[in-house]
mmCIF file of C-alpha atoms and ligand atoms in Angstrom:
data_model
loop_
_atom_site.group_PDB
_atom_site.id
_atom_site.type_symbol
_atom_site.label_atom_id
_atom_site.label_comp_id
_atom_site.label_asym_id
_atom_site.label_seq_id
_atom_site.Cartn_x
_atom_site.Cartn_y
_atom_site.Cartn_z
ATOM 1 C CA MET V 1 0.042 -0.439 0.053
ATOM 2 C CA TYR V 2 1.289 2.877 -0.571
ATOM 3 C CA PRO V 3 1.678 5.707 2.299
ATOM 4 C CA GLY V 4 -0.897 8.900 2.450
ATOM 5 C CA ARG V 5 -2.346 8.345 -0.972
ATOM 6 C CA GLY V 6 -5.115 10.832 -1.907
ATOM 7 C CA PRO V 7 -9.337 9.720 -2.224
ATOM 8 C CA ARG V 8 -9.893 8.198 -5.673
ATOM 9 C CA ARG V 9 -8.803 9.798 -8.803
ATOM 10 C CA LYS V 10 -9.137 8.760 -12.779
ATOM 11 C CA THR V 11 -8.129 5.557 -13.974
ATOM 12 C CA LEU V 12 -6.153 5.633 -16.717
ATOM 13 C CA VAL V 13 -6.521 2.946 -19.227
ATOM 14 C CA THR V 14 -3.487 2.205 -22.268
ATOM 15 C CA GLY V 15 -4.837 0.918 -25.006
ATOM 16 C CA GLY V 16 -8.132 2.332 -24.707
ATOM 17 C CA ALA V 17 -9.437 2.302 -27.973
ATOM 18 C CA GLY V 18 -8.087 -1.621 -28.658
ATOM 19 C CA PHE V 19 -10.641 -4.614 -28.626
ATOM 20 C CA VAL V 20 -10.777 -5.589 -25.225
ATOM 21 C CA GLY V 21 -9.777 -2.052 -24.218
ATOM 22 C CA SER V 22 -12.854 -0.236 -26.032
ATOM 23 C CA HIS V 23 -15.212 -2.402 -23.142
ATOM 24 C CA LEU V 24 -12.983 -2.042 -20.390
ATOM 25 C CA VAL V 25 -13.611 2.429 -20.731
ATOM 26 C CA GLU V 26 -17.645 1.783 -21.157
ATOM 27 C CA TYR V 27 -17.217 -0.996 -18.342
ATOM 28 C CA LEU V 28 -15.290 1.569 -16.204
ATOM 29 C CA LEU V 29 -17.801 4.240 -17.321
ATOM 30 C CA GLU V 30 -20.767 2.847 -16.394
ATOM 31 C CA LEU V 31 -19.474 2.102 -12.734
ATOM 32 C CA GLY V 32 -19.001 6.059 -12.218
ATOM 33 C CA GLU V 33 -15.502 6.304 -12.648
ATOM 34 C CA ASP V 34 -13.144 9.630 -14.791
ATOM 35 C CA VAL V 35 -11.474 7.470 -16.861
ATOM 36 C CA VAL V 36 -8.317 8.581 -18.949
ATOM 37 C CA VAL V 37 -7.226 6.934 -22.172
ATOM 38 C CA LEU V 38 -3.669 6.393 -23.786
ATOM 39 C CA ASP V 39 -3.545 4.763 -27.124
ATOM 40 C CA ASP V 40 -1.728 5.254 -29.961
ATOM 41 C CA LEU V 41 -4.204 4.445 -32.993
ATOM 42 C CA SER V 42 -2.113 1.547 -34.373
ATOM 43 C CA THR V 43 -4.235 -1.286 -34.263
ATOM 44 C CA GLY V 44 -6.903 0.419 -32.292
ATOM 45 C CA SER V 45 -9.676 2.189 -34.380
ATOM 46 C CA THR V 46 -11.230 5.490 -32.608
ATOM 47 C CA ARG V 47 -14.515 3.551 -33.934
ATOM 48 C CA ASN V 48 -14.321 1.460 -31.068
ATOM 49 C CA LEU V 49 -15.157 4.623 -28.733
ATOM 50 C CA ALA V 50 -18.055 5.588 -30.923
ATOM 51 C CA GLY V 51 -20.670 4.886 -27.868
ATOM 52 C CA VAL V 52 -18.399 6.921 -25.613
ATOM 53 C CA ALA V 53 -16.619 9.305 -27.227
ATOM 54 C CA ASP V 54 -18.769 12.001 -26.081
ATOM 55 C CA HIS V 55 -19.046 10.974 -21.910
ATOM 56 C CA PRO V 56 -18.276 13.713 -20.021
ATOM 57 C CA ARG V 57 -16.595 11.366 -18.448
ATOM 58 C CA LEU V 58 -13.715 10.461 -20.231
ATOM 59 C CA GLU V 59 -10.364 12.321 -21.077
ATOM 60 C CA MET V 60 -8.529 10.169 -24.100
ATOM 61 C CA ILE V 61 -5.665 11.413 -25.275
ATOM 62 C CA HIS V 62 -3.500 10.213 -28.076
ATOM 63 C CA GLY V 63 0.355 8.984 -27.972
ATOM 64 C CA SER V 64 2.403 6.221 -27.435
ATOM 65 C CA ILE V 65 3.345 4.524 -23.876
ATOM 66 C CA LEU V 66 6.927 4.290 -25.882
ATOM 67 C CA ASN V 67 7.016 8.110 -24.809
ATOM 68 C CA PRO V 68 7.654 8.436 -21.300
ATOM 69 C CA GLN V 69 6.607 11.843 -20.573
ATOM 70 C CA THR V 70 3.349 11.014 -23.000
ATOM 71 C CA VAL V 71 3.238 8.552 -20.351
ATOM 72 C CA ALA V 72 3.938 10.526 -17.046
ATOM 73 C CA GLN V 73 1.346 13.486 -18.188
ATOM 74 C CA ALA V 74 -1.137 11.230 -18.696
ATOM 75 C CA MET V 75 -0.867 9.092 -15.524
ATOM 76 C CA ARG V 76 -0.655 12.649 -13.344
ATOM 77 C CA THR V 77 -4.121 13.045 -11.952
ATOM 78 C CA CYS V 78 -5.221 8.761 -12.026
ATOM 79 C CA ASP V 79 -4.187 6.625 -9.191
ATOM 80 C CA ARG V 80 -4.715 3.599 -11.619
ATOM 81 C CA VAL V 81 -3.690 2.247 -14.395
ATOM 82 C CA PHE V 82 -5.009 -0.967 -16.873
ATOM 83 C CA HIS V 83 -2.102 -2.031 -19.175
ATOM 84 C CA LEU V 84 -3.266 -3.052 -22.119
ATOM 85 C CA ALA V 85 -1.189 -0.898 -24.713
ATOM 86 C CA ALA V 86 0.872 -3.807 -26.642
ATOM 87 C CA ALA V 87 1.549 -4.690 -30.065
ATOM 88 C CA VAL V 88 -0.813 -7.957 -30.140
ATOM 89 C CA GLY V 89 -2.195 -10.784 -32.682
ATOM 90 C CA VAL V 90 0.085 -13.867 -33.976
ATOM 91 C CA LYS V 91 0.866 -11.882 -37.751
ATOM 92 C CA LEU V 92 1.472 -8.869 -35.996
ATOM 93 C CA ILE V 93 4.268 -10.411 -33.463
ATOM 94 C CA VAL V 94 5.473 -12.611 -37.025
ATOM 95 C CA GLU V 95 6.105 -10.218 -39.601
ATOM 96 C CA GLN V 96 7.463 -6.778 -37.497
ATOM 97 C CA PRO V 97 8.736 -8.441 -34.087
ATOM 98 C CA LEU V 98 10.719 -5.733 -33.245
ATOM 99 C CA ARG V 99 8.084 -3.178 -33.014
ATOM 100 C CA GLY V 100 6.622 -5.492 -31.049
ATOM 101 C CA LEU V 101 10.190 -6.166 -28.561
ATOM 102 C CA ARG V 102 9.987 -1.898 -27.980
ATOM 103 C CA ILE V 103 6.385 -1.624 -27.320
ATOM 104 C CA ASN V 104 5.483 -4.477 -25.051
ATOM 105 C CA ILE V 105 9.157 -3.950 -22.950
ATOM 106 C CA HIS V 106 10.274 -0.598 -23.210
ATOM 107 C CA GLY V 107 6.456 0.989 -23.392
ATOM 108 C CA THR V 108 5.311 -1.412 -20.498
ATOM 109 C CA GLU V 109 8.107 -0.430 -18.234
ATOM 110 C CA ASN V 110 7.846 3.165 -19.048
ATOM 111 C CA VAL V 111 4.013 2.466 -17.952
ATOM 112 C CA LEU V 112 5.238 0.796 -14.141
ATOM 113 C CA THR V 113 7.742 3.603 -13.550
ATOM 114 C CA ALA V 114 5.380 5.961 -14.422
ATOM 115 C CA ALA V 115 2.868 4.757 -11.172
ATOM 116 C CA ILE V 116 5.397 4.466 -9.518
ATOM 117 C CA GLU V 117 6.387 7.508 -9.697
ATOM 118 C CA GLN V 118 2.680 8.546 -9.201
ATOM 119 C CA GLN V 119 1.292 5.835 -6.889
ATOM 120 C CA ALA V 120 -0.498 4.218 -8.711
ATOM 121 C CA SER V 121 -1.745 0.632 -9.188
ATOM 122 C CA VAL V 122 -1.094 -1.151 -11.832
ATOM 123 C CA LEU V 123 -3.179 -4.713 -13.847
ATOM 124 C CA LEU V 124 -0.404 -5.245 -15.791
ATOM 125 C CA VAL V 125 -2.970 -7.585 -18.142
ATOM 126 C CA SER V 126 -0.438 -10.639 -19.537
ATOM 127 C CA THR V 127 -1.343 -12.951 -21.979
ATOM 128 C CA SER V 128 -1.464 -17.205 -21.999
ATOM 129 C CA GLU V 129 0.896 -16.994 -24.814
ATOM 130 C CA VAL V 130 3.690 -16.710 -21.775
ATOM 131 C CA TYR V 131 2.642 -20.517 -21.136
ATOM 132 C CA GLY V 132 4.242 -21.248 -24.828
ATOM 133 C CA LYS V 133 4.158 -24.792 -25.602
ATOM 134 C CA ASN V 134 2.827 -26.060 -22.647
ATOM 135 C CA THR V 135 -0.113 -28.271 -23.129
ATOM 136 C CA ALA V 136 -0.456 -29.531 -19.553
ATOM 137 C CA ASP V 137 -4.300 -31.029 -19.294
ATOM 138 C CA ARG V 138 -5.262 -27.134 -17.175
ATOM 139 C CA LEU V 139 -2.085 -24.904 -16.992
ATOM 140 C CA ARG V 140 -1.675 -22.664 -13.800
ATOM 141 C CA GLU V 141 -0.239 -19.391 -13.340
ATOM 142 C CA ASP V 142 2.605 -20.716 -11.562
ATOM 143 C CA SER V 143 2.997 -24.193 -14.056
ATOM 144 C CA ASP V 144 5.890 -23.779 -16.536
ATOM 145 C CA ARG V 145 6.703 -22.342 -19.485
ATOM 146 C CA VAL V 146 7.967 -24.208 -22.220
ATOM 147 C CA LEU V 147 9.330 -21.431 -25.239
ATOM 148 C CA GLY V 148 10.712 -22.351 -29.086
ATOM 149 C CA ASP V 149 14.017 -20.931 -30.303
ATOM 150 C CA PRO V 150 14.513 -17.046 -29.459
ATOM 151 C CA LEU V 151 15.478 -16.392 -32.903
ATOM 152 C CA LEU V 152 11.719 -17.686 -33.564
ATOM 153 C CA SER V 153 10.023 -14.130 -34.105
ATOM 154 C CA ARG V 154 7.186 -16.125 -32.587
ATOM 155 C CA TRP V 155 8.770 -16.499 -29.628
ATOM 156 C CA THR V 156 8.940 -12.517 -29.018
ATOM 157 C CA TYR V 157 5.800 -11.896 -27.909
ATOM 158 C CA ALA V 158 5.828 -14.729 -24.978
ATOM 159 C CA GLY V 159 9.454 -13.660 -24.232
ATOM 160 C CA ALA V 160 7.923 -9.731 -23.857
ATOM 161 C CA LYS V 161 5.042 -10.213 -21.886
ATOM 162 C CA GLY V 162 7.451 -13.669 -20.149
ATOM 163 C CA ILE V 163 9.717 -10.181 -19.021
ATOM 164 C CA ASP V 164 6.765 -7.329 -18.373
ATOM 165 C CA GLU V 165 5.470 -9.648 -16.058
ATOM 166 C CA ALA V 166 9.355 -10.578 -14.396
ATOM 167 C CA PHE V 167 9.532 -5.709 -14.451
ATOM 168 C CA ALA V 168 5.770 -5.972 -11.928
ATOM 169 C CA LYS V 169 7.031 -8.601 -9.865
ATOM 170 C CA ALA V 170 10.280 -7.265 -9.111
ATOM 171 C CA TYR V 171 9.350 -3.641 -9.150
ATOM 172 C CA HIS V 172 6.011 -4.335 -6.484
ATOM 173 C CA ASP V 173 8.946 -6.547 -4.363
ATOM 174 C CA GLN V 174 11.918 -4.086 -4.051
ATOM 175 C CA GLU V 175 10.071 -0.605 -5.078
ATOM 176 C CA GLY V 176 6.604 -1.265 -3.496
ATOM 177 C CA LEU V 177 4.934 -1.634 -6.707
ATOM 178 C CA GLU V 178 0.633 -2.039 -6.191
ATOM 179 C CA VAL V 179 0.880 -4.402 -9.171
ATOM 180 C CA SER V 180 -1.455 -7.449 -10.061
ATOM 181 C CA ILE V 181 -1.431 -9.455 -13.013
ATOM 182 C CA VAL V 182 -4.169 -11.609 -15.693
ATOM 183 C CA ARG V 183 -3.024 -13.554 -18.455
ATOM 184 C CA LEU V 184 -5.762 -13.942 -21.279
ATOM 185 C CA PHE V 185 -7.400 -17.084 -22.765
ATOM 186 C CA ASN V 186 -8.084 -15.526 -26.404
ATOM 187 C CA THR V 187 -10.698 -13.215 -25.226
ATOM 188 C CA VAL V 188 -13.541 -13.371 -28.312
ATOM 189 C CA GLY V 189 -15.958 -10.495 -28.651
ATOM 190 C CA PRO V 190 -17.347 -7.366 -31.097
ATOM 191 C CA ARG V 191 -15.115 -5.350 -32.192
ATOM 192 C CA GLN V 192 -12.072 -7.912 -32.196
ATOM 193 C CA THR V 193 -10.552 -7.408 -35.983
ATOM 194 C CA GLY V 194 -9.205 -10.716 -38.006
ATOM 195 C CA ARG V 195 -6.939 -8.414 -39.234
ATOM 196 C CA TYR V 196 -3.666 -8.957 -36.920
ATOM 197 C CA GLY V 197 -4.031 -12.763 -37.086
ATOM 198 C CA MET V 198 -7.256 -13.737 -34.289
ATOM 199 C CA VAL V 199 -8.981 -17.616 -35.656
ATOM 200 C CA LEU V 200 -12.791 -16.375 -33.886
ATOM 201 C CA PRO V 201 -13.236 -12.669 -36.088
ATOM 202 C CA ASN V 202 -11.530 -14.110 -39.752
ATOM 203 C CA LEU V 203 -13.343 -16.915 -39.523
ATOM 204 C CA VAL V 204 -16.733 -15.429 -38.846
ATOM 205 C CA GLY V 205 -16.614 -12.832 -41.684
ATOM 206 C CA GLN V 206 -15.208 -15.099 -44.432
ATOM 207 C CA ALA V 207 -18.591 -17.204 -42.994
ATOM 208 C CA LEU V 208 -20.145 -13.766 -43.821
ATOM 209 C CA ARG V 209 -18.463 -13.351 -47.250
ATOM 210 C CA GLY V 210 -19.370 -17.024 -48.117
ATOM 211 C CA ALA V 211 -15.343 -17.678 -48.581
ATOM 212 C CA PRO V 212 -13.732 -20.536 -47.053
ATOM 213 C CA LEU V 213 -12.574 -20.725 -43.689
ATOM 214 C CA THR V 214 -9.285 -20.902 -43.485
ATOM 215 C CA VAL V 215 -8.313 -23.268 -41.417
ATOM 216 C CA PHE V 216 -4.144 -23.476 -40.678
ATOM 217 C CA GLY V 217 -2.279 -27.046 -39.797
ATOM 218 C CA ASP V 218 -5.263 -30.201 -39.287
ATOM 219 C CA GLY V 219 -7.129 -28.549 -37.390
ATOM 220 C CA LEU V 220 -6.521 -30.267 -34.854
ATOM 221 C CA GLN V 221 -5.384 -27.982 -31.969
ATOM 222 C CA THR V 222 -7.482 -26.576 -29.833
ATOM 223 C CA ARG V 223 -7.863 -23.379 -27.807
ATOM 224 C CA CYS V 224 -10.767 -22.537 -25.017
ATOM 225 C CA PHE V 225 -12.068 -18.749 -26.578
ATOM 226 C CA SER V 226 -13.805 -16.155 -23.492
ATOM 227 C CA ALA V 227 -15.949 -14.155 -23.892
ATOM 228 C CA VAL V 228 -14.722 -9.982 -23.012
ATOM 229 C CA ASP V 229 -17.656 -9.954 -21.051
ATOM 230 C CA ASP V 230 -17.687 -12.554 -19.238
ATOM 231 C CA VAL V 231 -12.972 -10.747 -19.103
ATOM 232 C CA VAL V 232 -13.957 -7.527 -17.836
ATOM 233 C CA PRO V 233 -15.541 -7.487 -14.617
ATOM 234 C CA ALA V 234 -12.710 -10.000 -13.628
ATOM 235 C CA MET V 235 -10.537 -7.030 -14.707
ATOM 236 C CA VAL V 236 -11.655 -4.915 -12.743
ATOM 237 C CA ASP V 237 -11.991 -7.354 -9.979
ATOM 238 C CA ILE V 238 -8.958 -8.278 -8.852
ATOM 239 C CA GLU V 239 -7.702 -4.572 -9.489
ATOM 240 C CA ARG V 240 -9.454 -3.751 -6.707
ATOM 241 C CA ASP V 241 -8.893 -6.748 -4.551
ATOM 242 C CA PRO V 242 -5.885 -6.336 -2.196
ATOM 243 C CA ARG V 243 -4.726 -9.569 -2.012
ATOM 244 C CA SER V 244 -4.003 -9.351 -5.518
ATOM 245 C CA ARG V 245 -1.268 -8.065 -5.686
ATOM 246 C CA GLY V 246 2.642 -9.524 -6.822
ATOM 247 C CA GLN V 247 0.238 -11.850 -8.417
ATOM 248 C CA ALA V 248 -0.930 -13.363 -11.764
ATOM 249 C CA TYR V 249 -4.711 -14.921 -12.441
ATOM 250 C CA ASN V 250 -5.504 -17.317 -15.488
ATOM 251 C CA LEU V 251 -8.874 -15.701 -17.586
ATOM 252 C CA GLY V 252 -10.020 -17.965 -19.627
ATOM 253 C CA GLY V 253 -12.807 -20.424 -21.318
ATOM 254 C CA ALA V 254 -14.253 -23.144 -19.922
ATOM 255 C CA ARG V 255 -14.158 -25.517 -23.329
ATOM 256 C CA GLU V 256 -11.713 -26.788 -24.734
ATOM 257 C CA ILE V 257 -12.993 -26.710 -28.798
ATOM 258 C CA SER V 258 -10.211 -27.589 -31.996
ATOM 259 C CA ILE V 259 -10.308 -25.075 -34.605
ATOM 260 C CA LEU V 260 -11.958 -27.335 -37.379
ATOM 261 C CA ASP V 261 -14.475 -27.493 -34.567
ATOM 262 C CA LEU V 262 -14.921 -23.717 -34.084
ATOM 263 C CA ALA V 263 -15.323 -23.600 -37.500
ATOM 264 C CA ARG V 264 -17.790 -25.544 -38.006
ATOM 265 C CA GLU V 265 -19.618 -23.690 -35.340
ATOM 266 C CA ILE V 266 -18.924 -20.792 -36.954
ATOM 267 C CA ILE V 267 -20.593 -22.758 -40.653
ATOM 268 C CA ARG V 268 -23.961 -23.946 -38.569
ATOM 269 C CA THR V 269 -24.491 -20.528 -36.558
ATOM 270 C CA LEU V 270 -24.389 -18.158 -39.124
ATOM 271 C CA ASP V 271 -25.964 -20.414 -41.175
ATOM 272 C CA SER V 272 -23.635 -20.324 -43.874
ATOM 273 C CA ARG V 273 -22.690 -21.958 -47.120
ATOM 274 C CA SER V 274 -18.789 -21.252 -47.027
ATOM 275 C CA GLU V 275 -16.560 -24.236 -46.584
ATOM 276 C CA ILE V 276 -13.887 -24.966 -44.769
ATOM 277 C CA GLN V 277 -10.045 -24.507 -46.498
ATOM 278 C CA LEU V 278 -7.138 -25.899 -44.527
ATOM 279 C CA VAL V 279 -4.227 -24.383 -44.703
ATOM 280 C CA PRO V 280 -0.189 -26.440 -44.317
ATOM 281 C CA TYR V 281 1.374 -24.018 -41.321
ATOM 282 C CA GLU V 282 4.272 -22.663 -44.513
ATOM 283 C CA GLN V 283 2.015 -20.622 -46.297
ATOM 284 C CA ALA V 284 -0.211 -19.272 -43.151
ATOM 285 C CA TYR V 285 3.213 -18.178 -41.681
ATOM 286 C CA ALA V 286 6.379 -18.180 -42.677
ATOM 287 C CA PRO V 287 8.644 -21.660 -42.703
ATOM 288 C CA GLY V 288 9.428 -22.841 -39.343
ATOM 289 C CA PHE V 289 6.473 -21.560 -37.378
ATOM 290 C CA GLU V 290 5.559 -22.829 -34.765
ATOM 291 C CA ASP V 291 1.897 -23.056 -33.391
ATOM 292 C CA MET V 292 0.391 -23.984 -29.705
ATOM 293 C CA ARG V 293 -1.213 -27.341 -30.105
ATOM 294 C CA ARG V 294 -3.330 -26.919 -27.146
ATOM 295 C CA ARG V 295 -3.759 -24.653 -24.587
ATOM 296 C CA VAL V 296 -6.458 -24.649 -20.837
ATOM 297 C CA PRO V 297 -6.446 -22.681 -18.600
ATOM 298 C CA ASP V 298 -7.346 -23.738 -14.635
ATOM 299 C CA ASN V 299 -9.139 -20.731 -13.543
ATOM 300 C CA THR V 300 -9.390 -21.738 -10.569
ATOM 301 C CA LYS V 301 -6.907 -18.950 -9.039
ATOM 302 C CA ALA V 302 -10.083 -16.024 -10.458
ATOM 303 C CA HIS V 303 -12.579 -17.956 -8.939
ATOM 304 C CA ASP V 304 -11.535 -18.070 -5.930
ATOM 305 C CA LEU V 305 -10.624 -14.865 -5.124
ATOM 306 C CA VAL V 306 -13.288 -12.955 -7.609
ATOM 307 C CA GLY V 307 -15.562 -15.595 -8.600
ATOM 308 C CA TYR V 308 -14.531 -16.245 -11.895
ATOM 309 C CA GLU V 309 -16.784 -18.167 -14.133
ATOM 310 C CA PRO V 310 -16.501 -17.862 -18.430
ATOM 311 C CA ARG V 311 -20.849 -17.791 -18.615
ATOM 312 C CA THR V 312 -21.100 -16.575 -22.490
ATOM 313 C CA PRO V 313 -21.561 -19.765 -24.731
ATOM 314 C CA LEU V 314 -19.246 -19.885 -27.356
ATOM 315 C CA THR V 315 -22.340 -19.452 -30.139
ATOM 316 C CA THR V 316 -23.794 -16.326 -28.668
ATOM 317 C CA THR V 317 -19.683 -14.620 -28.717
ATOM 318 C CA ILE V 318 -20.128 -15.750 -32.578
ATOM 319 C CA MET V 319 -23.584 -13.925 -33.659
ATOM 320 C CA ARG V 320 -22.463 -10.904 -31.329
ATOM 321 C CA VAL V 321 -19.181 -10.923 -33.780
ATOM 322 C CA ALA V 322 -20.892 -11.414 -36.943
ATOM 323 C CA ALA V 323 -23.706 -8.478 -35.939
ATOM 324 C CA ASP V 324 -20.592 -5.852 -35.120
ATOM 325 C CA LEU V 325 -18.747 -7.272 -38.438
ATOM 326 C CA LEU V 326 -21.631 -6.002 -40.833
ATOM 327 C CA ALA V 327 -22.748 -3.124 -38.220
ATOM 328 C CA ARG V 328 -18.500 -2.226 -40.097
ATOM 329 C CA GLU V 329 -19.744 -3.467 -43.522
ATOM 330 C CA ARG V 330 -22.282 -0.628 -43.535
ATOM 331 C CA LEU V 331 -20.926 1.766 -42.406
ATOM 332 C CA GLY V 332 -17.828 1.549 -44.466
ATOM 333 C CA SER V 333 -15.274 1.599 -42.715
ATOM 334 C CA ASP V 334 -12.938 0.861 -39.377
ATOM 335 C CA ALA V 335 -11.856 4.121 -37.995
ATOM 336 C CA MET V 336 -15.040 7.086 -37.866
ATOM 337 C CA PRO V 337 -14.111 10.217 -38.448
ATOM 338 C CA LEU V 338 -13.532 10.866 -34.657
ATOM 339 C CA VAL V 339 -9.432 11.520 -34.498
ATOM 340 C CA GLY V 340 -10.663 15.509 -33.592
ATOM 341 C CA ALA V 341 -12.175 14.119 -30.166
ATOM 342 C CA PHE V 342 -8.488 12.438 -29.784
ATOM 343 C CA ARG V 343 -5.878 15.173 -27.980
ATOM 344 C CA GLY V 344 -2.384 14.996 -28.743
ATOM 345 C CA VAL V 345 0.011 15.572 -26.401
ATOM 346 C CA ASN V 346 3.553 15.481 -27.821
HETATM 347 N N1 UDP H 1 -5.923 -19.902 -37.117
HETATM 348 C C1 UDP H 1 -6.284 -20.579 -38.068
HETATM 349 N N2 UDP H 1 -7.141 -19.592 -39.220
HETATM 350 C C2 UDP H 1 -7.184 -18.048 -38.982
HETATM 351 C C3 UDP H 1 -6.099 -17.551 -38.096
HETATM 352 C C4 UDP H 1 -5.418 -18.390 -36.897
HETATM 353 O O1 UDP H 1 -7.074 -21.669 -38.258
HETATM 354 O O2 UDP H 1 -7.183 -17.558 -39.747
HETATM 355 C C5 UDP H 1 -5.244 -20.460 -36.195
HETATM 356 C C6 UDP H 1 -3.755 -20.714 -35.821
HETATM 357 O O3 UDP H 1 -3.296 -21.483 -36.667
HETATM 358 C C7 UDP H 1 -4.828 -21.471 -34.406
HETATM 359 C C8 UDP H 1 -6.018 -20.151 -34.050
HETATM 360 O O4 UDP H 1 -6.569 -20.608 -34.859
HETATM 361 O O5 UDP H 1 -4.166 -22.677 -33.679
HETATM 362 C C9 UDP H 1 -5.915 -19.589 -32.727
HETATM 363 O O6 UDP H 1 -5.289 -18.432 -33.503
HETATM 364 P P1 UDP H 1 -5.298 -17.115 -33.135
HETATM 365 O O7 UDP H 1 -4.188 -15.921 -33.225
HETATM 366 O O8 UDP H 1 -6.215 -16.566 -33.282
HETATM 367 O O9 UDP H 1 -4.551 -17.402 -31.593
HETATM 368 P P2 UDP H 1 -3.870 -18.075 -31.142
HETATM 369 O O10 UDP H 1 -2.715 -18.611 -31.601
HETATM 370 O O11 UDP H 1 -2.599 -16.892 -30.366
HETATM 371 O O12 UDP H 1 -3.905 -18.858 -29.694
#
């Protein structure tokens, strides 16, 4: 606990114009919080915040976490930070590993050090990627990390996020930073785009267009998809609970499903005429690409702390994602002319 900290102030959400970030911002505003968003709009979009753009308790700042002054300025009035700004998506990381490393390591350290200066608490949003190729039946927070060759760009994301977590823990242990960590497992929902490789919006988009659903490899690799609506309240509850400081919590789905079955379920749910096309990994990604065969979370720790339970059925999420993609299509663009609502700080 920071000594002598004053009354509650604002909440900073880095990456607040992204997929998960925008849902979190809406939820915090619903709770009556004052929210500051810091986003460089590289993968996020002002359109994600269109529903709250005029909200009197929302301030939006267009800037990068790579700039320490920008971070310090954004955090000036805040006593709490949800740190979601990151380079995410396997496709993006594989294509631009240097950018990913810089943002995910240097950017995060900027956020952590600014938080110490401001005596702000931090929720560091990490990823199930940190477990790498560990195919354990249920991945616990203390499960081993099994990573491939660090020279394969695929592993730089897991490497960088692992360093972020280690930084957070070291700042907590040595400098008293109030930090908690969540590891998200394949979070899905409206506003997620398939552009950076995420499978569910990609396949839903293909099903809506009547195009073949591209399933990579043999399609027998499995994931546990979790709905953003289930994950966001748990993130807020975990951040609020002082017992979470210095700890990491898995937030994942309950149902393990192969990508082939996911494709079948999407076709069935949307009554699509699309077929399924198996695409070899070498064709989908760079040669030497390694995929995770399986990734199944043990959510017990978050359940025991804040009662986290993934409730939303996958078919509901598929329908919501489809409705969102259709609405975007109607609007004709991913970026509505809201950039004027963003204030540049540097
Ligand atoms: N995937 C697929 N078709 C796509 C995009 C992804 O079959 O169009 C596969 C991908 O190879 C992986 C799984 O779907 O096995 C989940 O991929 P995603 O990038 O969504 O998440 P992650 O690999 O981080 O779990």
